[in-house]
Amino acid sequence: VKSGYHNREFFKGLWGTIHSGNYWRGEIKNKAKDGTYYWVDTVINPIINENGEILQFLAIRYLITERKKAEYELL
C-alpha cells in the first residue's frame, strides 16, 4: 500500500482520525505489485458497536489515477 509518496505524519493523521471514531477522507497514492503507481480517493469509516467500541473499519476507494494525470498535465 505504501508508495513512499506520503510521509509518516500523513498515515499517523489517518490512523489517529479513524481510531478516534471519526471518518477520514483523502487521496492516497499506492504502489501495485507490478511496481506501477495508482491513486485512489478513499473514505475510511470506523464501525462502532453500541458500547462505543470500534469493531472494524470500512474503506471505500475510487480509482482516480487518470484524473491525477490530467491535473499534473494542466500544471
PDB file of N, CA, C and O in Angstrom:
ATOM      1  N   VAL A   1       0.829  -1.198   0.000  1.00  0.00           N
ATOM      2  CA  VAL A   1       0.000   0.000   0.000  1.00  0.00           C
ATOM      3  C   VAL A   1       0.866   1.252   0.000  1.00  0.00           C
ATOM      4  O   VAL A   1       0.607   2.175  -0.727  1.00  0.00           O
ATOM      5  N   LYS A   2       1.898   1.266   0.822  1.00  0.00           N
ATOM      6  CA  LYS A   2       2.723   2.468   0.900  1.00  0.00           C
ATOM      7  C   LYS A   2       3.574   2.615  -0.349  1.00  0.00           C
ATOM      8  O   LYS A   2       4.331   1.733  -0.709  1.00  0.00           O
ATOM      9  N   SER A   3       3.449   3.745  -0.973  1.00  0.00           N
ATOM     10  CA  SER A   3       4.200   4.016  -2.200  1.00  0.00           C
ATOM     11  C   SER A   3       5.470   4.802  -1.931  1.00  0.00           C
ATOM     12  O   SER A   3       6.285   4.967  -2.821  1.00  0.00           O
ATOM     13  N   GLY A   4       5.608   5.318  -0.722  1.00  0.00           N
ATOM     14  CA  GLY A   4       6.722   6.197  -0.425  1.00  0.00           C
ATOM     15  C   GLY A   4       6.390   7.652  -0.698  1.00  0.00           C
ATOM     16  O   GLY A   4       7.180   8.541  -0.409  1.00  0.00           O
ATOM     17  N   TYR A   5       5.224   7.909  -1.241  1.00  0.00           N
ATOM     18  CA  TYR A   5       4.805   9.269  -1.576  1.00  0.00           C
ATOM     19  C   TYR A   5       4.387  10.046  -0.327  1.00  0.00           C
ATOM     20  O   TYR A   5       4.729  11.203  -0.160  1.00  0.00           O
ATOM     21  N   HIS A   6       3.623   9.396   0.539  1.00  0.00           N
ATOM     22  CA  HIS A   6       3.105  10.048   1.744  1.00  0.00           C
ATOM     23  C   HIS A   6       4.080   9.823   2.906  1.00  0.00           C
ATOM     24  O   HIS A   6       4.638   8.747   3.060  1.00  0.00           O
ATOM     25  N   ASN A   7       4.218  10.853   3.730  1.00  0.00           N
ATOM     26  CA  ASN A   7       5.122  10.723   4.867  1.00  0.00           C
ATOM     27  C   ASN A   7       4.431  10.067   6.067  1.00  0.00           C
ATOM     28  O   ASN A   7       3.228   9.808   6.052  1.00  0.00           O
ATOM     29  N   ARG A   8       5.209   9.818   7.088  1.00  0.00           N
ATOM     30  CA  ARG A   8       4.724   9.167   8.305  1.00  0.00           C
ATOM     31  C   ARG A   8       3.585   9.954   8.949  1.00  0.00           C
ATOM     32  O   ARG A   8       2.631   9.377   9.459  1.00  0.00           O
ATOM     33  N   GLU A   9       3.672  11.276   8.911  1.00  0.00           N
ATOM     34  CA  GLU A   9       2.634  12.118   9.517  1.00  0.00           C
ATOM     35  C   GLU A   9       1.290  11.958   8.815  1.00  0.00           C
ATOM     36  O   GLU A   9       0.241  12.042   9.444  1.00  0.00           O
ATOM     37  N   PHE A  10       1.316  11.729   7.513  1.00  0.00           N
ATOM     38  CA  PHE A  10       0.091  11.506   6.756  1.00  0.00           C
ATOM     39  C   PHE A  10      -0.660  10.299   7.319  1.00  0.00           C
ATOM     40  O   PHE A  10      -1.847  10.366   7.623  1.00  0.00           O
ATOM     41  N   PHE A  11       0.054   9.179   7.477  1.00  0.00           N
ATOM     42  CA  PHE A  11      -0.581   7.964   7.976  1.00  0.00           C
ATOM     43  C   PHE A  11      -0.899   8.053   9.468  1.00  0.00           C
ATOM     44  O   PHE A  11      -1.902   7.506   9.929  1.00  0.00           O
ATOM     45  N   LYS A  12      -0.075   8.773  10.211  1.00  0.00           N
ATOM     46  CA  LYS A  12      -0.364   8.983  11.633  1.00  0.00           C
ATOM     47  C   LYS A  12      -1.683   9.738  11.794  1.00  0.00           C
ATOM     48  O   LYS A  12      -2.509   9.404  12.640  1.00  0.00           O
ATOM     49  N   GLY A  13      -1.886  10.748  10.957  1.00  0.00           N
ATOM     50  CA  GLY A  13      -3.137  11.507  10.989  1.00  0.00           C
ATOM     51  C   GLY A  13      -4.331  10.663  10.590  1.00  0.00           C
ATOM     52  O   GLY A  13      -5.394  10.728  11.216  1.00  0.00           O
ATOM     53  N   LEU A  14      -4.151   9.847   9.549  1.00  0.00           N
ATOM     54  CA  LEU A  14      -5.221   8.955   9.089  1.00  0.00           C
ATOM     55  C   LEU A  14      -5.646   8.019  10.219  1.00  0.00           C
ATOM     56  O   LEU A  14      -6.827   7.952  10.578  1.00  0.00           O
ATOM     57  N   TRP A  15      -4.665   7.300  10.792  1.00  0.00           N
ATOM     58  CA  TRP A  15      -4.987   6.341  11.852  1.00  0.00           C
ATOM     59  C   TRP A  15      -5.512   7.025  13.109  1.00  0.00           C
ATOM     60  O   TRP A  15      -6.423   6.521  13.768  1.00  0.00           O
ATOM     61  N   GLY A  16      -4.975   8.174  13.451  1.00  0.00           N
ATOM     62  CA  GLY A  16      -5.468   8.903  14.615  1.00  0.00           C
ATOM     63  C   GLY A  16      -6.921   9.307  14.458  1.00  0.00           C
ATOM     64  O   GLY A  16      -7.713   9.215  15.394  1.00  0.00           O
ATOM     65  N   THR A  17      -7.272   9.728  13.252  1.00  0.00           N
ATOM     66  CA  THR A  17      -8.651  10.136  12.975  1.00  0.00           C
ATOM     67  C   THR A  17      -9.614   8.969  13.105  1.00  0.00           C
ATOM     68  O   THR A  17     -10.641   9.078  13.793  1.00  0.00           O
ATOM     69  N   ILE A  18      -9.309   7.847  12.459  1.00  0.00           N
ATOM     70  CA  ILE A  18     -10.265   6.735  12.491  1.00  0.00           C
ATOM     71  C   ILE A  18     -10.285   6.030  13.844  1.00  0.00           C
ATOM     72  O   ILE A  18     -11.318   5.532  14.261  1.00  0.00           O
ATOM     73  N   HIS A  19      -9.163   6.024  14.565  1.00  0.00           N
ATOM     74  CA  HIS A  19      -9.164   5.422  15.906  1.00  0.00           C
ATOM     75  C   HIS A  19      -9.897   6.294  16.920  1.00  0.00           C
ATOM     76  O   HIS A  19     -10.298   5.801  17.978  1.00  0.00           O
ATOM     77  N   SER A  20     -10.093   7.566  16.596  1.00  0.00           N
ATOM     78  CA  SER A  20     -10.851   8.440  17.491  1.00  0.00           C
ATOM     79  C   SER A  20     -12.352   8.335  17.234  1.00  0.00           C
ATOM     80  O   SER A  20     -13.148   9.009  17.875  1.00  0.00           O
ATOM     81  N   GLY A  21     -12.734   7.498  16.232  1.00  0.00           N
ATOM     82  CA  GLY A  21     -14.148   7.289  15.943  1.00  0.00           C
ATOM     83  C   GLY A  21     -14.684   8.150  14.819  1.00  0.00           C
ATOM     84  O   GLY A  21     -15.882   8.124  14.545  1.00  0.00           O
ATOM     85  N   ASN A  22     -13.828   8.915  14.179  1.00  0.00           N
ATOM     86  CA  ASN A  22     -14.247   9.779  13.079  1.00  0.00           C
ATOM     87  C   ASN A  22     -13.895   9.151  11.740  1.00  0.00           C
ATOM     88  O   ASN A  22     -13.011   8.302  11.661  1.00  0.00           O
ATOM     89  N   TYR A  23     -14.573   9.611  10.687  1.00  0.00           N
ATOM     90  CA  TYR A  23     -14.240   9.119   9.361  1.00  0.00           C
ATOM     91  C   TYR A  23     -13.069   9.928   8.814  1.00  0.00           C
ATOM     92  O   TYR A  23     -12.805  11.060   9.237  1.00  0.00           O
ATOM     93  N   TRP A  24     -12.358   9.349   7.856  1.00  0.00           N
ATOM     94  CA  TRP A  24     -11.244  10.026   7.184  1.00  0.00           C
ATOM     95  C   TRP A  24     -11.481   9.951   5.691  1.00  0.00           C
ATOM     96  O   TRP A  24     -11.921   8.930   5.173  1.00  0.00           O
ATOM     97  N   ARG A  25     -11.169  11.050   4.989  1.00  0.00           N
ATOM     98  CA  ARG A  25     -11.257  11.054   3.531  1.00  0.00           C
ATOM     99  C   ARG A  25     -10.026  11.741   2.976  1.00  0.00           C
ATOM    100  O   ARG A  25      -9.595  12.784   3.484  1.00  0.00           O
ATOM    101  N   GLY A  26      -9.472  11.148   1.930  1.00  0.00           N
ATOM    102  CA  GLY A  26      -8.307  11.731   1.297  1.00  0.00           C
ATOM    103  C   GLY A  26      -7.907  10.949   0.063  1.00  0.00           C
ATOM    104  O   GLY A  26      -8.522   9.937  -0.288  1.00  0.00           O
ATOM    105  N   GLU A  27      -6.860  11.430  -0.575  1.00  0.00           N
ATOM    106  CA  GLU A  27      -6.334  10.779  -1.772  1.00  0.00           C
ATOM    107  C   GLU A  27      -5.036  10.078  -1.404  1.00  0.00           C
ATOM    108  O   GLU A  27      -4.162  10.685  -0.767  1.00  0.00           O
ATOM    109  N   ILE A  28      -4.915   8.823  -1.805  1.00  0.00           N
ATOM    110  CA  ILE A  28      -3.744   8.022  -1.461  1.00  0.00           C
ATOM    111  C   ILE A  28      -3.091   7.503  -2.737  1.00  0.00           C
ATOM    112  O   ILE A  28      -3.768   6.964  -3.615  1.00  0.00           O
ATOM    113  N   LYS A  29      -1.783   7.661  -2.787  1.00  0.00           N
ATOM    114  CA  LYS A  29      -1.014   7.096  -3.889  1.00  0.00           C
ATOM    115  C   LYS A  29      -0.501   5.735  -3.429  1.00  0.00           C
ATOM    116  O   LYS A  29       0.177   5.625  -2.408  1.00  0.00           O
ATOM    117  N   ASN A  30      -0.850   4.698  -4.163  1.00  0.00           N
ATOM    118  CA  ASN A  30      -0.462   3.324  -3.837  1.00  0.00           C
ATOM    119  C   ASN A  30       0.489   2.776  -4.888  1.00  0.00           C
ATOM    120  O   ASN A  30       0.566   3.288  -6.006  1.00  0.00           O
ATOM    121  N   LYS A  31       1.136   1.692  -4.527  1.00  0.00           N
ATOM    122  CA  LYS A  31       2.042   1.002  -5.447  1.00  0.00           C
ATOM    123  C   LYS A  31       1.519  -0.412  -5.641  1.00  0.00           C
ATOM    124  O   LYS A  31       1.312  -1.145  -4.678  1.00  0.00           O
ATOM    125  N   ALA A  32       1.297  -0.799  -6.891  1.00  0.00           N
ATOM    126  CA  ALA A  32       0.805  -2.139  -7.217  1.00  0.00           C
ATOM    127  C   ALA A  32       1.950  -3.156  -7.141  1.00  0.00           C
ATOM    128  O   ALA A  32       3.129  -2.791  -7.108  1.00  0.00           O
ATOM    129  N   LYS A  33       1.599  -4.422  -7.127  1.00  0.00           N
ATOM    130  CA  LYS A  33       2.601  -5.485  -7.078  1.00  0.00           C
ATOM    131  C   LYS A  33       3.577  -5.426  -8.242  1.00  0.00           C
ATOM    132  O   LYS A  33       4.744  -5.794  -8.105  1.00  0.00           O
ATOM    133  N   ASP A  34       3.106  -4.953  -9.391  1.00  0.00           N
ATOM    134  CA  ASP A  34       3.982  -4.880 -10.568  1.00  0.00           C
ATOM    135  C   ASP A  34       4.859  -3.627 -10.566  1.00  0.00           C
ATOM    136  O   ASP A  34       5.606  -3.380 -11.511  1.00  0.00           O
ATOM    137  N   GLY A  35       4.762  -2.822  -9.516  1.00  0.00           N
ATOM    138  CA  GLY A  35       5.605  -1.640  -9.383  1.00  0.00           C
ATOM    139  C   GLY A  35       5.003  -0.360  -9.909  1.00  0.00           C
ATOM    140  O   GLY A  35       5.580   0.713  -9.730  1.00  0.00           O
ATOM    141  N   THR A  36       3.831  -0.421 -10.547  1.00  0.00           N
ATOM    142  CA  THR A  36       3.190   0.792 -11.041  1.00  0.00           C
ATOM    143  C   THR A  36       2.469   1.498  -9.895  1.00  0.00           C
ATOM    144  O   THR A  36       2.117   0.890  -8.888  1.00  0.00           O
ATOM    145  N   TYR A  37       2.265   2.777 -10.086  1.00  0.00           N
ATOM    146  CA  TYR A  37       1.579   3.571  -9.079  1.00  0.00           C
ATOM    147  C   TYR A  37       0.162   3.879  -9.523  1.00  0.00           C
ATOM    148  O   TYR A  37      -0.111   4.000 -10.709  1.00  0.00           O
ATOM    149  N   TYR A  38      -0.722   4.013  -8.555  1.00  0.00           N
ATOM    150  CA  TYR A  38      -2.097   4.398  -8.834  1.00  0.00           C
ATOM    151  C   TYR A  38      -2.639   5.212  -7.670  1.00  0.00           C
ATOM    152  O   TYR A  38      -2.146   5.108  -6.545  1.00  0.00           O
ATOM    153  N   TRP A  39      -3.613   6.040  -7.962  1.00  0.00           N
ATOM    154  CA  TRP A  39      -4.233   6.914  -6.959  1.00  0.00           C
ATOM    155  C   TRP A  39      -5.654   6.453  -6.667  1.00  0.00           C
ATOM    156  O   TRP A  39      -6.374   6.041  -7.571  1.00  0.00           O
ATOM    157  N   VAL A  40      -6.045   6.561  -5.399  1.00  0.00           N
ATOM    158  CA  VAL A  40      -7.418   6.271  -5.001  1.00  0.00           C
ATOM    159  C   VAL A  40      -7.938   7.379  -4.092  1.00  0.00           C
ATOM    160  O   VAL A  40      -7.225   7.890  -3.230  1.00  0.00           O
ATOM    161  N   ASP A  41      -9.180   7.782  -4.347  1.00  0.00           N
ATOM    162  CA  ASP A  41      -9.908   8.670  -3.445  1.00  0.00           C
ATOM    163  C   ASP A  41     -10.532   7.728  -2.421  1.00  0.00           C
ATOM    164  O   ASP A  41     -11.279   6.819  -2.785  1.00  0.00           O
ATOM    165  N   THR A  42     -10.215   7.937  -1.153  1.00  0.00           N
ATOM    166  CA  THR A  42     -10.550   6.955  -0.120  1.00  0.00           C
ATOM    167  C   THR A  42     -11.362   7.580   1.007  1.00  0.00           C
ATOM    168  O   THR A  42     -11.068   8.683   1.450  1.00  0.00           O
ATOM    169  N   VAL A  43     -12.364   6.838   1.460  1.00  0.00           N
ATOM    170  CA  VAL A  43     -13.095   7.168   2.679  1.00  0.00           C
ATOM    171  C   VAL A  43     -12.977   5.955   3.594  1.00  0.00           C
ATOM    172  O   VAL A  43     -13.245   4.830   3.176  1.00  0.00           O
ATOM    173  N   ILE A  44     -12.545   6.197   4.841  1.00  0.00           N
ATOM    174  CA  ILE A  44     -12.442   5.126   5.828  1.00  0.00           C
ATOM    175  C   ILE A  44     -13.324   5.511   7.004  1.00  0.00           C
ATOM    176  O   ILE A  44     -13.189   6.602   7.565  1.00  0.00           O
ATOM    177  N   ASN A  45     -14.234   4.611   7.358  1.00  0.00           N
ATOM    178  CA  ASN A  45     -15.187   4.873   8.423  1.00  0.00           C
ATOM    179  C   ASN A  45     -15.097   3.766   9.469  1.00  0.00           C
ATOM    180  O   ASN A  45     -15.150   2.590   9.124  1.00  0.00           O
ATOM    181  N   PRO A  46     -14.952   4.125  10.750  1.00  0.00           N
ATOM    182  CA  PRO A  46     -14.956   3.084  11.772  1.00  0.00           C
ATOM    183  C   PRO A  46     -16.370   2.549  11.981  1.00  0.00           C
ATOM    184  O   PRO A  46     -17.348   3.296  11.933  1.00  0.00           O
ATOM    185  N   ILE A  47     -16.464   1.246  12.198  1.00  0.00           N
ATOM    186  CA  ILE A  47     -17.734   0.610  12.546  1.00  0.00           C
ATOM    187  C   ILE A  47     -17.727   0.457  14.071  1.00  0.00           C
ATOM    188  O   ILE A  47     -16.877  -0.229  14.631  1.00  0.00           O
ATOM    189  N   ILE A  48     -18.682   1.125  14.714  1.00  0.00           N
ATOM    190  CA  ILE A  48     -18.700   1.213  16.176  1.00  0.00           C
ATOM    191  C   ILE A  48     -19.926   0.482  16.721  1.00  0.00           C
ATOM    192  O   ILE A  48     -21.032   0.655  16.214  1.00  0.00           O
ATOM    193  N   ASN A  49     -19.723  -0.326  17.779  1.00  0.00           N
ATOM    194  CA  ASN A  49     -20.853  -1.045  18.371  1.00  0.00           C
ATOM    195  C   ASN A  49     -21.618  -0.161  19.354  1.00  0.00           C
ATOM    196  O   ASN A  49     -21.271   1.006  19.556  1.00  0.00           O
ATOM    197  N   GLU A  50     -22.637  -0.729  19.979  1.00  0.00           N
ATOM    198  CA  GLU A  50     -23.492   0.044  20.882  1.00  0.00           C
ATOM    199  C   GLU A  50     -22.771   0.517  22.141  1.00  0.00           C
ATOM    200  O   GLU A  50     -23.239   1.416  22.834  1.00  0.00           O
ATOM    201  N   ASN A  51     -21.608  -0.073  22.448  1.00  0.00           N
ATOM    202  CA  ASN A  51     -20.813   0.350  23.604  1.00  0.00           C
ATOM    203  C   ASN A  51     -19.766   1.403  23.235  1.00  0.00           C
ATOM    204  O   ASN A  51     -18.945   1.789  24.058  1.00  0.00           O
ATOM    205  N   GLY A  52     -19.776   1.837  21.977  1.00  0.00           N
ATOM    206  CA  GLY A  52     -18.826   2.841  21.531  1.00  0.00           C
ATOM    207  C   GLY A  52     -17.461   2.286  21.170  1.00  0.00           C
ATOM    208  O   GLY A  52     -16.519   3.048  20.973  1.00  0.00           O
ATOM    209  N   GLU A  53     -17.356   0.961  21.059  1.00  0.00           N
ATOM    210  CA  GLU A  53     -16.078   0.320  20.727  1.00  0.00           C
ATOM    211  C   GLU A  53     -15.973   0.151  19.210  1.00  0.00           C
ATOM    212  O   GLU A  53     -16.943  -0.213  18.551  1.00  0.00           O
ATOM    213  N   ILE A  54     -14.793   0.388  18.691  1.00  0.00           N
ATOM    214  CA  ILE A  54     -14.568   0.199  17.259  1.00  0.00           C
ATOM    215  C   ILE A  54     -14.388  -1.293  16.988  1.00  0.00           C
ATOM    216  O   ILE A  54     -13.529  -1.947  17.583  1.00  0.00           O
ATOM    217  N   LEU A  55     -15.228  -1.825  16.110  1.00  0.00           N
ATOM    218  CA  LEU A  55     -15.168  -3.240  15.763  1.00  0.00           C
ATOM    219  C   LEU A  55     -14.276  -3.494  14.560  1.00  0.00           C
ATOM    220  O   LEU A  55     -13.552  -4.485  14.506  1.00  0.00           O
ATOM    221  N   GLN A  56     -14.372  -2.609  13.574  1.00  0.00           N
ATOM    222  CA  GLN A  56     -13.613  -2.753  12.335  1.00  0.00           C
ATOM    223  C   GLN A  56     -13.706  -1.443  11.565  1.00  0.00           C
ATOM    224  O   GLN A  56     -14.351  -0.499  12.003  1.00  0.00           O
ATOM    225  N   PHE A  57     -13.049  -1.409  10.421  1.00  0.00           N
ATOM    226  CA  PHE A  57     -13.073  -0.224   9.570  1.00  0.00           C
ATOM    227  C   PHE A  57     -13.596  -0.601   8.196  1.00  0.00           C
ATOM    228  O   PHE A  57     -13.305  -1.674   7.686  1.00  0.00           O
ATOM    229  N   LEU A  58     -14.359   0.307   7.615  1.00  0.00           N
ATOM    230  CA  LEU A  58     -14.875   0.133   6.264  1.00  0.00           C
ATOM    231  C   LEU A  58     -14.203   1.173   5.380  1.00  0.00           C
ATOM    232  O   LEU A  58     -14.271   2.368   5.665  1.00  0.00           O
ATOM    233  N   ALA A  59     -13.547   0.713   4.311  1.00  0.00           N
ATOM    234  CA  ALA A  59     -12.891   1.625   3.375  1.00  0.00           C
ATOM    235  C   ALA A  59     -13.573   1.522   2.016  1.00  0.00           C
ATOM    236  O   ALA A  59     -13.815   0.426   1.517  1.00  0.00           O
ATOM    237  N   ILE A  60     -13.872   2.663   1.454  1.00  0.00           N
ATOM    238  CA  ILE A  60     -14.420   2.738   0.101  1.00  0.00           C
ATOM    239  C   ILE A  60     -13.427   3.556  -0.709  1.00  0.00           C
ATOM    240  O   ILE A  60     -13.057   4.667  -0.321  1.00  0.00           O
ATOM    241  N   ARG A  61     -12.977   2.969  -1.818  1.00  0.00           N
ATOM    242  CA  ARG A  61     -11.940   3.609  -2.622  1.00  0.00           C
ATOM    243  C   ARG A  61     -12.380   3.703  -4.078  1.00  0.00           C
ATOM    244  O   ARG A  61     -12.968   2.765  -4.605  1.00  0.00           O
ATOM    245  N   TYR A  62     -12.088   4.843  -4.685  1.00  0.00           N
ATOM    246  CA  TYR A  62     -12.378   5.070  -6.100  1.00  0.00           C
ATOM    247  C   TYR A  62     -11.068   5.364  -6.816  1.00  0.00           C
ATOM    248  O   TYR A  62     -10.295   6.224  -6.371  1.00  0.00           O
ATOM    249  N   LEU A  63     -10.831   4.675  -7.901  1.00  0.00           N
ATOM    250  CA  LEU A  63      -9.626   4.879  -8.683  1.00  0.00           C
ATOM    251  C   LEU A  63      -9.672   6.253  -9.356  1.00  0.00           C
ATOM    252  O   LEU A  63     -10.637   6.569 -10.056  1.00  0.00           O
ATOM    253  N   ILE A  64      -8.651   7.076  -9.118  1.00  0.00           N
ATOM    254  CA  ILE A  64      -8.618   8.428  -9.681  1.00  0.00           C
ATOM    255  C   ILE A  64      -7.295   8.696 -10.415  1.00  0.00           C
ATOM    256  O   ILE A  64      -6.914   9.852 -10.616  1.00  0.00           O
ATOM    257  N   THR A  65      -6.609   7.659 -10.825  1.00  0.00           N
ATOM    258  CA  THR A  65      -5.302   7.811 -11.464  1.00  0.00           C
ATOM    259  C   THR A  65      -5.367   8.706 -12.695  1.00  0.00           C
ATOM    260  O   THR A  65      -4.527   9.601 -12.873  1.00  0.00           O
ATOM    261  N   GLU A  66      -6.356   8.502 -13.550  1.00  0.00           N
ATOM    262  CA  GLU A  66      -6.459   9.302 -14.767  1.00  0.00           C
ATOM    263  C   GLU A  66      -6.712  10.767 -14.439  1.00  0.00           C
ATOM    264  O   GLU A  66      -6.175  11.670 -15.091  1.00  0.00           O
ATOM    265  N   ARG A  67      -7.522  11.037 -13.437  1.00  0.00           N
ATOM    266  CA  ARG A  67      -7.769  12.423 -13.031  1.00  0.00           C
ATOM    267  C   ARG A  67      -6.484  13.073 -12.529  1.00  0.00           C
ATOM    268  O   ARG A  67      -6.181  14.223 -12.856  1.00  0.00           O
ATOM    269  N   LYS A  68      -5.705  12.339 -11.744  1.00  0.00           N
ATOM    270  CA  LYS A  68      -4.445  12.870 -11.220  1.00  0.00           C
ATOM    271  C   LYS A  68      -3.467  13.150 -12.353  1.00  0.00           C
ATOM    272  O   LYS A  68      -2.757  14.158 -12.327  1.00  0.00           O
ATOM    273  N   LYS A  69      -3.426  12.285 -13.364  1.00  0.00           N
ATOM    274  CA  LYS A  69      -2.562  12.521 -14.530  1.00  0.00           C
ATOM    275  C   LYS A  69      -2.982  13.803 -15.246  1.00  0.00           C
ATOM    276  O   LYS A  69      -2.139  14.613 -15.640  1.00  0.00           O
ATOM    277  N   ALA A  70      -4.285  13.998 -15.404  1.00  0.00           N
ATOM    278  CA  ALA A  70      -4.796  15.199 -16.077  1.00  0.00           C
ATOM    279  C   ALA A  70      -4.469  16.446 -15.275  1.00  0.00           C
ATOM    280  O   ALA A  70      -4.075  17.477 -15.836  1.00  0.00           O
ATOM    281  N   GLU A  71      -4.604  16.383 -13.949  1.00  0.00           N
ATOM    282  CA  GLU A  71      -4.270  17.523 -13.097  1.00  0.00           C
ATOM    283  C   GLU A  71      -2.791  17.879 -13.246  1.00  0.00           C
ATOM    284  O   GLU A  71      -2.427  19.054 -13.338  1.00  0.00           O
ATOM    285  N   TYR A  72      -1.933  16.865 -13.262  1.00  0.00           N
ATOM    286  CA  TYR A  72      -0.496  17.085 -13.392  1.00  0.00           C
ATOM    287  C   TYR A  72      -0.164  17.741 -14.733  1.00  0.00           C
ATOM    288  O   TYR A  72       0.650  18.669 -14.804  1.00  0.00           O
ATOM    289  N   GLU A  73      -0.811  17.282 -15.794  1.00  0.00           N
ATOM    290  CA  GLU A  73      -0.565  17.851 -17.116  1.00  0.00           C
ATOM    291  C   GLU A  73      -1.015  19.308 -17.203  1.00  0.00           C
ATOM    292  O   GLU A  73      -0.398  20.111 -17.896  1.00  0.00           O
ATOM    293  N   LEU A  74      -2.086  19.653 -16.511  1.00  0.00           N
ATOM    294  CA  LEU A  74      -2.567  21.034 -16.505  1.00  0.00           C
ATOM    295  C   LEU A  74      -1.600  21.981 -15.798  1.00  0.00           C
ATOM    296  O   LEU A  74      -1.549  23.173 -16.122  1.00  0.00           O
ATOM    297  N   LEU A  75      -0.874  21.452 -14.839  1.00  0.00           N
ATOM    298  CA  LEU A  75       0.090  22.290 -14.126  1.00  0.00           C
ATOM    299  C   LEU A  75       1.267  22.592 -15.010  1.00  0.00           C
ATOM    300  O   LEU A  75       1.934  23.541 -14.973  1.00  0.00           O
TER     301      LEU A  75
END
